[in-house]
mmCIF file of C-alpha atoms in Angstrom:
data_model
loop_
_atom_site.group_PDB
_atom_site.id
_atom_site.type_symbol
_atom_site.label_atom_id
_atom_site.label_comp_id
_atom_site.label_asym_id
_atom_site.label_seq_id
_atom_site.Cartn_x
_atom_site.Cartn_y
_atom_site.Cartn_z
ATOM 1 C CA MET A 223 -8.306 -45.328 -61.840
ATOM 2 C CA THR A 224 -7.208 -43.824 -65.180
ATOM 3 C CA LYS A 225 -3.718 -42.637 -65.668
ATOM 4 C CA TRP A 226 -4.592 -38.932 -65.536
ATOM 5 C CA THR A 227 -6.614 -39.461 -62.270
ATOM 6 C CA PHE A 228 -3.481 -41.201 -60.922
ATOM 7 C CA LEU A 229 -1.209 -38.347 -61.766
ATOM 8 C CA LEU A 230 -3.712 -35.805 -60.425
ATOM 9 C CA SER A 231 -3.788 -37.505 -57.110
ATOM 10 C CA LEU A 232 -0.029 -37.868 -56.936
ATOM 11 C CA ILE A 233 0.457 -34.209 -57.668
ATOM 12 C CA LEU A 234 -2.070 -33.107 -55.219
ATOM 13 C CA THR A 235 -0.503 -35.301 -52.499
ATOM 14 C CA ILE A 236 2.958 -33.976 -53.126
ATOM 15 C CA PHE A 237 1.688 -30.269 -53.311
ATOM 16 C CA LEU A 238 -0.176 -30.970 -49.797
ATOM 17 C CA THR A 239 2.694 -32.740 -48.193
ATOM 18 C CA GLY A 240 5.112 -29.747 -49.378
ATOM 19 C CA CYS A 241 2.790 -27.335 -47.764
ATOM 20 C CA ALA A 242 2.590 -29.063 -44.450
ATOM 21 C CA THR A 243 6.301 -29.386 -44.668
ATOM 22 C CA ASN A 244 6.914 -25.749 -45.262
ATOM 23 C CA GLN A 245 4.377 -24.595 -42.634
ATOM 24 C CA SER A 246 6.263 -26.813 -40.159
ATOM 25 C CA ASP A 247 9.438 -25.371 -41.190
ATOM 26 C CA VAL A 248 8.041 -21.953 -40.967
ATOM 27 C CA GLU A 249 6.714 -22.436 -37.412
ATOM 28 C CA SER A 250 10.006 -24.000 -36.448
ATOM 29 C CA VAL A 251 12.142 -21.149 -37.517
ATOM 30 C CA PHE A 252 9.479 -18.537 -35.978
ATOM 31 C CA GLN A 253 9.952 -20.521 -32.605
ATOM 32 C CA THR A 254 13.588 -20.474 -32.897
ATOM 33 C CA ASN A 255 13.850 -16.747 -33.734
ATOM 34 C CA SER A 256 11.641 -16.047 -30.644
ATOM 35 C CA ALA A 257 13.696 -18.126 -28.537
ATOM 36 C CA GLU A 258 16.566 -16.025 -29.618
ATOM 37 C CA LEU A 259 14.758 -12.756 -28.636
ATOM 38 C CA ILE A 260 13.713 -14.127 -25.390
ATOM 39 C CA THR A 261 17.463 -15.089 -24.658
ATOM 40 C CA LYS A 262 18.663 -11.723 -25.474
ATOM 41 C CA ASP A 263 16.066 -10.418 -23.121
ATOM 42 C CA GLN A 264 17.301 -12.434 -20.463
ATOM 43 C CA LYS A 265 20.790 -11.142 -21.019
ATOM 44 C CA LYS A 266 19.435 -7.623 -21.038
ATOM 45 C CA LEU A 267 17.895 -8.213 -17.668
ATOM 46 C CA GLN A 268 21.205 -9.311 -16.193
ATOM 47 C CA LYS A 269 22.893 -6.244 -17.508
ATOM 48 C CA LEU A 270 20.292 -4.000 -16.082
ATOM 49 C CA LEU A 271 20.403 -5.895 -12.729
ATOM 50 C CA ILE A 272 24.340 -5.197 -12.488
ATOM 51 C CA LYS A 273 23.567 -1.611 -13.144
ATOM 52 C CA PHE A 274 20.673 -1.429 -10.543
ATOM 53 C CA LYS A 275 23.056 -3.055 -7.983
ATOM 54 C CA THR A 276 25.930 -0.566 -8.478
ATOM 55 C CA LYS A 277 23.520 2.492 -8.099
ATOM 56 C CA LEU A 278 21.698 1.004 -5.050
ATOM 57 C CA ASP A 279 24.993 0.233 -3.359
ATOM 58 C CA LYS A 280 26.285 3.639 -4.011
ATOM 59 C CA ARG A 281 23.079 5.340 -2.764
ATOM 60 C CA ASN A 282 22.726 2.894 0.369
ATOM 61 C CA PRO A 283 26.562 2.362 1.230
ATOM 62 C CA LYS A 284 25.840 0.769 4.629
ATOM 63 C CA ASN A 285 23.106 -1.613 3.443
ATOM 64 C CA PHE A 286 25.536 -4.186 1.527
ATOM 65 C CA ASN A 287 28.244 -6.483 2.592
ATOM 66 C CA ALA A 288 31.491 -5.695 0.910
ATOM 67 C CA LYS A 289 32.752 -9.305 1.692
ATOM 68 C CA ASN A 290 29.979 -10.556 -0.678
ATOM 69 C CA GLU A 291 30.194 -7.943 -3.206
ATOM 70 C CA LYS A 292 32.410 -9.733 -5.793
ATOM 71 C CA LYS A 293 30.455 -13.128 -5.353
ATOM 72 C CA ILE A 294 27.458 -11.293 -5.976
ATOM 73 C CA TYR A 295 28.540 -9.781 -9.137
ATOM 74 C CA THR A 296 29.578 -13.065 -10.207
ATOM 75 C CA VAL A 297 26.208 -14.767 -9.911
ATOM 76 C CA LEU A 298 24.727 -11.713 -11.671
ATOM 77 C CA ASN A 299 27.204 -12.190 -14.633
ATOM 78 C CA ASP A 300 26.619 -15.904 -14.674
ATOM 79 C CA PHE A 301 23.174 -17.291 -13.818
ATOM 80 C CA ASN A 302 24.409 -20.727 -13.842
ATOM 81 C CA LYS A 303 26.241 -19.920 -10.679
ATOM 82 C CA LYS A 304 24.753 -19.500 -7.183
ATOM 83 C CA LEU A 305 25.403 -17.654 -3.945
ATOM 84 C CA LEU A 306 22.789 -18.829 -1.134
ATOM 85 C CA LEU A 307 22.695 -16.434 1.833
ATOM 86 C CA LYS A 308 21.720 -17.327 5.305
ATOM 87 C CA TYR A 309 19.408 -15.637 7.796
ATOM 88 C CA GLN A 310 19.219 -16.623 11.484
ATOM 89 C CA GLY A 311 20.986 -19.784 10.515
ATOM 90 C CA ASP A 312 18.701 -20.921 7.785
ATOM 91 C CA VAL A 313 19.598 -21.052 4.142
ATOM 92 C CA LEU A 314 17.712 -18.975 1.722
ATOM 93 C CA GLU A 315 17.031 -21.053 -1.351
ATOM 94 C CA ASN A 316 14.097 -19.255 -3.368
ATOM 95 C CA TYR A 317 13.477 -15.737 -4.567
ATOM 96 C CA LYS A 318 10.479 -15.199 -2.576
ATOM 97 C CA GLU A 319 12.395 -15.860 0.772
ATOM 98 C CA TYR A 320 15.043 -13.030 -0.309
ATOM 99 C CA LEU A 321 12.335 -10.697 -1.336
ATOM 100 C CA GLU A 322 10.210 -10.938 1.640
ATOM 101 C CA LEU A 323 13.242 -10.534 3.929
ATOM 102 C CA ALA A 324 14.333 -7.558 1.865
ATOM 103 C CA PHE A 325 11.198 -5.799 2.484
ATOM 104 C CA SER A 326 10.919 -6.700 6.178
ATOM 105 C CA LYS A 327 10.150 -3.749 8.374
ATOM 106 C CA LYS A 328 12.359 -5.130 11.010
ATOM 107 C CA PRO A 329 16.060 -4.102 11.243
ATOM 108 C CA LEU A 330 18.045 -5.777 8.806
ATOM 109 C CA LEU A 331 21.876 -5.929 7.813
ATOM 110 C CA ASN A 332 22.765 -5.922 4.258
ATOM 111 C CA ARG A 333 19.408 -5.370 2.906
ATOM 112 C CA ASN A 334 20.567 -4.595 -0.506
ATOM 113 C CA ASP A 335 21.990 -8.068 -0.908
ATOM 114 C CA TYR A 336 18.952 -9.642 -0.190
ATOM 115 C CA LEU A 337 17.009 -7.509 -2.682
ATOM 116 C CA ILE A 338 19.439 -8.203 -5.500
ATOM 117 C CA LEU A 339 19.708 -11.679 -5.054
ATOM 118 C CA GLY A 340 15.984 -11.941 -4.924
ATOM 119 C CA LEU A 341 15.795 -10.179 -8.180
ATOM 120 C CA ARG A 342 18.363 -12.528 -9.791
ATOM 121 C CA TYR A 343 16.904 -15.762 -8.813
ATOM 122 C CA MET A 344 13.469 -14.477 -9.756
ATOM 123 C CA ILE A 345 14.621 -13.749 -13.167
ATOM 124 C CA ALA A 346 16.481 -17.020 -13.320
ATOM 125 C CA TYR A 347 13.291 -18.962 -12.320
ATOM 126 C CA ALA A 348 11.150 -17.083 -14.933
ATOM 127 C CA TYR A 349 13.582 -17.726 -17.758
ATOM 128 C CA ASP A 350 14.736 -21.382 -16.654
ATOM 129 C CA THR A 351 18.348 -20.380 -17.207
ATOM 130 C CA GLU A 352 19.434 -23.628 -15.710
ATOM 131 C CA ASP A 353 17.690 -25.531 -18.718
ATOM 132 C CA PHE A 354 20.045 -25.395 -21.674
ATOM 133 C CA HIS A 355 17.525 -27.066 -23.877
ATOM 134 C CA ASN A 356 15.271 -23.859 -24.775
ATOM 135 C CA VAL A 357 15.830 -24.209 -28.347
ATOM 136 C CA THR A 358 12.431 -22.965 -29.270
ATOM 137 C CA ALA A 359 9.947 -20.340 -27.756
ATOM 138 C CA LEU A 360 7.359 -23.197 -26.981
ATOM 139 C CA GLN A 361 9.667 -24.275 -24.023
ATOM 140 C CA TYR A 362 9.570 -21.249 -21.953
ATOM 141 C CA ASP A 363 6.790 -20.918 -19.406
ATOM 142 C CA LYS A 364 4.349 -18.046 -20.113
ATOM 143 C CA GLU A 365 2.999 -18.249 -16.582
ATOM 144 C CA LYS A 366 6.491 -17.852 -15.044
ATOM 145 C CA LEU A 367 7.424 -14.938 -17.131
ATOM 146 C CA SER A 368 3.780 -13.319 -16.247
ATOM 147 C CA ILE A 369 4.435 -13.654 -12.665
ATOM 148 C CA LEU A 370 7.972 -12.112 -13.071
ATOM 149 C CA HIS A 371 6.298 -9.282 -14.919
ATOM 150 C CA LYS A 372 3.817 -8.660 -12.092
ATOM 151 C CA ASN A 373 6.383 -9.018 -9.341
ATOM 152 C CA LEU A 374 8.699 -6.471 -11.081
ATOM 153 C CA GLN A 375 5.777 -3.909 -10.989
ATOM 154 C CA VAL A 376 5.268 -4.549 -7.280
ATOM 155 C CA LEU A 377 8.968 -4.284 -6.663
ATOM 156 C CA ARG A 378 9.084 -0.965 -8.447
ATOM 157 C CA TRP A 379 6.315 0.587 -6.239
ATOM 158 C CA LYS A 380 7.619 -0.870 -2.925
ATOM 159 C CA ILE A 381 11.225 0.079 -3.360
ATOM 160 C CA LYS A 382 9.944 3.589 -3.681
ATOM 161 C CA VAL A 383 7.493 3.665 -0.960
ATOM 162 C CA ASP A 384 8.418 1.061 1.754
ATOM 163 C CA ARG A 385 9.547 2.088 5.342
ATOM 164 C CA ASP A 386 10.760 0.187 8.192
ATOM 165 C CA GLU A 387 9.089 0.124 11.697
ATOM 166 C CA ASN A 388 10.694 3.431 12.460
ATOM 167 C CA GLY A 389 9.440 5.122 9.395
ATOM 168 C CA LYS A 390 12.724 5.246 7.622
ATOM 169 C CA TYR A 391 12.722 4.328 3.987
ATOM 170 C CA LEU A 392 13.866 0.840 3.469
ATOM 171 C CA PHE A 393 15.976 1.867 0.200
ATOM 172 C CA LEU A 394 16.982 5.555 -0.768
ATOM 173 C CA THR A 395 16.549 5.785 -4.342
ATOM 174 C CA TRP A 396 14.528 8.870 -5.701
ATOM 175 C CA GLN A 397 14.747 11.012 -2.428
ATOM 176 C CA ASN A 398 17.070 14.034 -2.365
ATOM 177 C CA ASN A 399 19.442 14.106 0.749
ATOM 178 C CA TRP A 400 17.880 17.329 2.055
ATOM 179 C CA GLN A 401 14.445 15.586 2.036
ATOM 180 C CA ILE A 402 15.862 12.743 4.213
ATOM 181 C CA GLU A 403 17.557 15.151 6.570
ATOM 182 C CA LEU A 404 14.265 17.135 6.943
ATOM 183 C CA GLU A 405 12.455 14.162 7.850
ATOM 184 C CA SER A 406 14.660 13.179 10.413
ATOM 185 C CA ARG A 407 14.646 16.652 11.942
ATOM 186 C CA LEU A 408 10.959 16.680 11.697
ATOM 187 C CA SER A 409 10.775 13.423 13.791
ATOM 188 C CA LEU A 410 12.508 15.273 16.672
ATOM 189 C CA ASN A 411 11.142 18.767 16.186
ATOM 190 C CA LYS A 412 7.965 19.633 14.326
ATOM 191 C CA ASN A 413 8.699 23.348 14.498
ATOM 192 C CA ILE A 414 11.128 23.638 11.517
ATOM 193 C CA THR A 415 11.603 27.214 10.040
ATOM 194 C CA TYR A 416 12.837 28.134 6.716
ATOM 195 C CA ASP A 417 16.136 29.069 8.137
ATOM 196 C CA ASP A 418 16.457 25.475 9.428
ATOM 197 C CA ILE A 419 15.928 24.113 6.014
ATOM 198 C CA GLN A 420 18.575 26.364 4.446
ATOM 199 C CA ASN A 421 20.982 24.947 7.139
ATOM 200 C CA LEU A 422 20.515 21.493 6.075
ATOM 201 C CA ALA A 423 23.894 19.819 5.320
ATOM 202 C CA SER A 424 23.137 19.123 1.579
ATOM 203 C CA ILE A 425 21.664 22.517 1.042
ATOM 204 C CA LYS A 426 24.223 24.497 2.921
ATOM 205 C CA SER A 427 27.022 22.762 1.089
ATOM 206 C CA ASN A 428 25.317 23.787 -2.228
ATOM 207 C CA LYS A 429 25.156 19.919 -3.330
ATOM 208 C CA GLU A 430 21.474 20.294 -3.551
ATOM 209 C CA SER A 431 18.769 22.872 -3.446
ATOM 210 C CA LEU A 432 15.188 22.972 -2.720
ATOM 211 C CA TYR A 433 14.491 22.930 -6.467
ATOM 212 C CA SER A 434 16.812 19.944 -7.093
ATOM 213 C CA HIS A 435 14.967 17.118 -9.242
ATOM 214 C CA SER A 436 14.442 13.858 -7.531
ATOM 215 C CA ASN A 437 16.524 10.931 -8.832
ATOM 216 C CA PHE A 438 14.130 8.698 -11.023
ATOM 217 C CA SER A 439 17.083 6.679 -12.548
ATOM 218 C CA PHE A 440 16.247 3.688 -10.377
ATOM 219 C CA GLU A 441 12.542 3.579 -11.325
ATOM 220 C CA VAL A 442 13.876 3.800 -14.986
ATOM 221 C CA ILE A 443 15.947 0.897 -14.588
ATOM 222 C CA LEU A 444 13.055 -1.086 -13.210
ATOM 223 C CA THR A 445 10.731 0.064 -15.992
ATOM 224 C CA GLN A 446 13.237 -1.137 -18.579
ATOM 225 C CA MET A 447 13.359 -4.350 -16.767
ATOM 226 C CA ILE A 448 9.359 -4.766 -16.846
ATOM 227 C CA ASP A 449 9.445 -3.472 -20.696
ATOM 228 C CA THR A 450 12.110 -6.297 -21.255
ATOM 229 C CA VAL A 451 9.970 -8.992 -19.816
ATOM 230 C CA GLU A 452 6.779 -7.588 -21.806
ATOM 231 C CA ASN A 453 8.840 -8.122 -24.839
ATOM 232 C CA SER A 454 9.478 -11.814 -24.050
ATOM 233 C CA LEU A 455 5.822 -12.398 -23.198
ATOM 234 C CA LYS A 456 4.902 -10.916 -26.736
ATOM 235 C CA ALA A 457 7.390 -12.978 -28.380
ATOM 236 C CA LEU A 458 5.257 -15.908 -26.964
ATOM 237 C CA GLY A 459 1.984 -14.433 -28.160
ATOM 238 C CA GLU A 460 1.009 -13.098 -24.820
ATOM 239 C CA GLU A 461 -0.354 -9.712 -23.903
ATOM 240 C CA PRO A 462 1.316 -8.485 -20.774
ATOM 241 C CA LYS A 463 -1.033 -6.926 -18.067
ATOM 242 C CA ASP A 464 -0.285 -3.853 -16.238
ATOM 243 C CA LEU A 465 -1.091 -3.622 -12.528
ATOM 244 C CA GLY A 466 -3.115 -0.383 -11.378
ATOM 245 C CA ILE A 467 -1.623 1.511 -8.282
ATOM 246 C CA SER A 468 -4.372 0.091 -6.232
ATOM 247 C CA ALA A 469 -3.426 -3.508 -6.997
ATOM 248 C CA VAL A 470 0.375 -3.032 -6.508
ATOM 249 C CA LYS A 471 -0.242 -1.555 -3.189
ATOM 250 C CA PHE A 472 -1.784 -4.701 -1.867
ATOM 251 C CA PHE A 473 -0.146 -7.262 -4.079
ATOM 252 C CA ILE A 474 2.139 -9.986 -2.451
ATOM 253 C CA PHE A 475 5.009 -11.607 -4.315
ATOM 254 C CA LEU A 476 3.857 -14.542 -6.408
#
């Protein structure tokens, strides 16, 4: 091997090694930045969930346990802490148990609490918040985040439409008070006149009118949560899938 051949080989080796190193460094930086974005997404979900609980309890004041209120806010603010509720003597340990109970058609005390904790544990499971070693995006589970994305779409639909065995909404969110009053009266008497509607408490007190807009703030918060999970999936190179209405109606929690 001549001196020039040796020098050329050495230069090529150094160049290729440098390229490989630089590529590795770039990938590492990219993965770390993506992980930081995903961590921010998880924190955003926590804030949205706290906001959702506050609104849900205000709209459904008889559906949560005031004794557990402070404890629930604590576990929403700090995902490293837990609060496990019981039902009929059994401790509920995973998010599916909480959500299935929250949407049970049977009478249920403190329904709000089961829904909120179900959401909290579902988000924690998807983002692996108990694992402090998520340094790079590669360590996040795409499948878990995809399931969270689908489940949130189902939740958004079920919270809006699901009713109990007596035909009453499980959760009051978008409905105006006069609509709920009217439904209650119609269940007792189908012959409701226009004057009867005008005498509904919320209309008679001028708190609402027949033209009052529905409250879509709950749906907005849930949509923001879905969009946040989409952002995490895109950071991992995944393309989120939107479920159609027909799929959402008959979808079970994953």
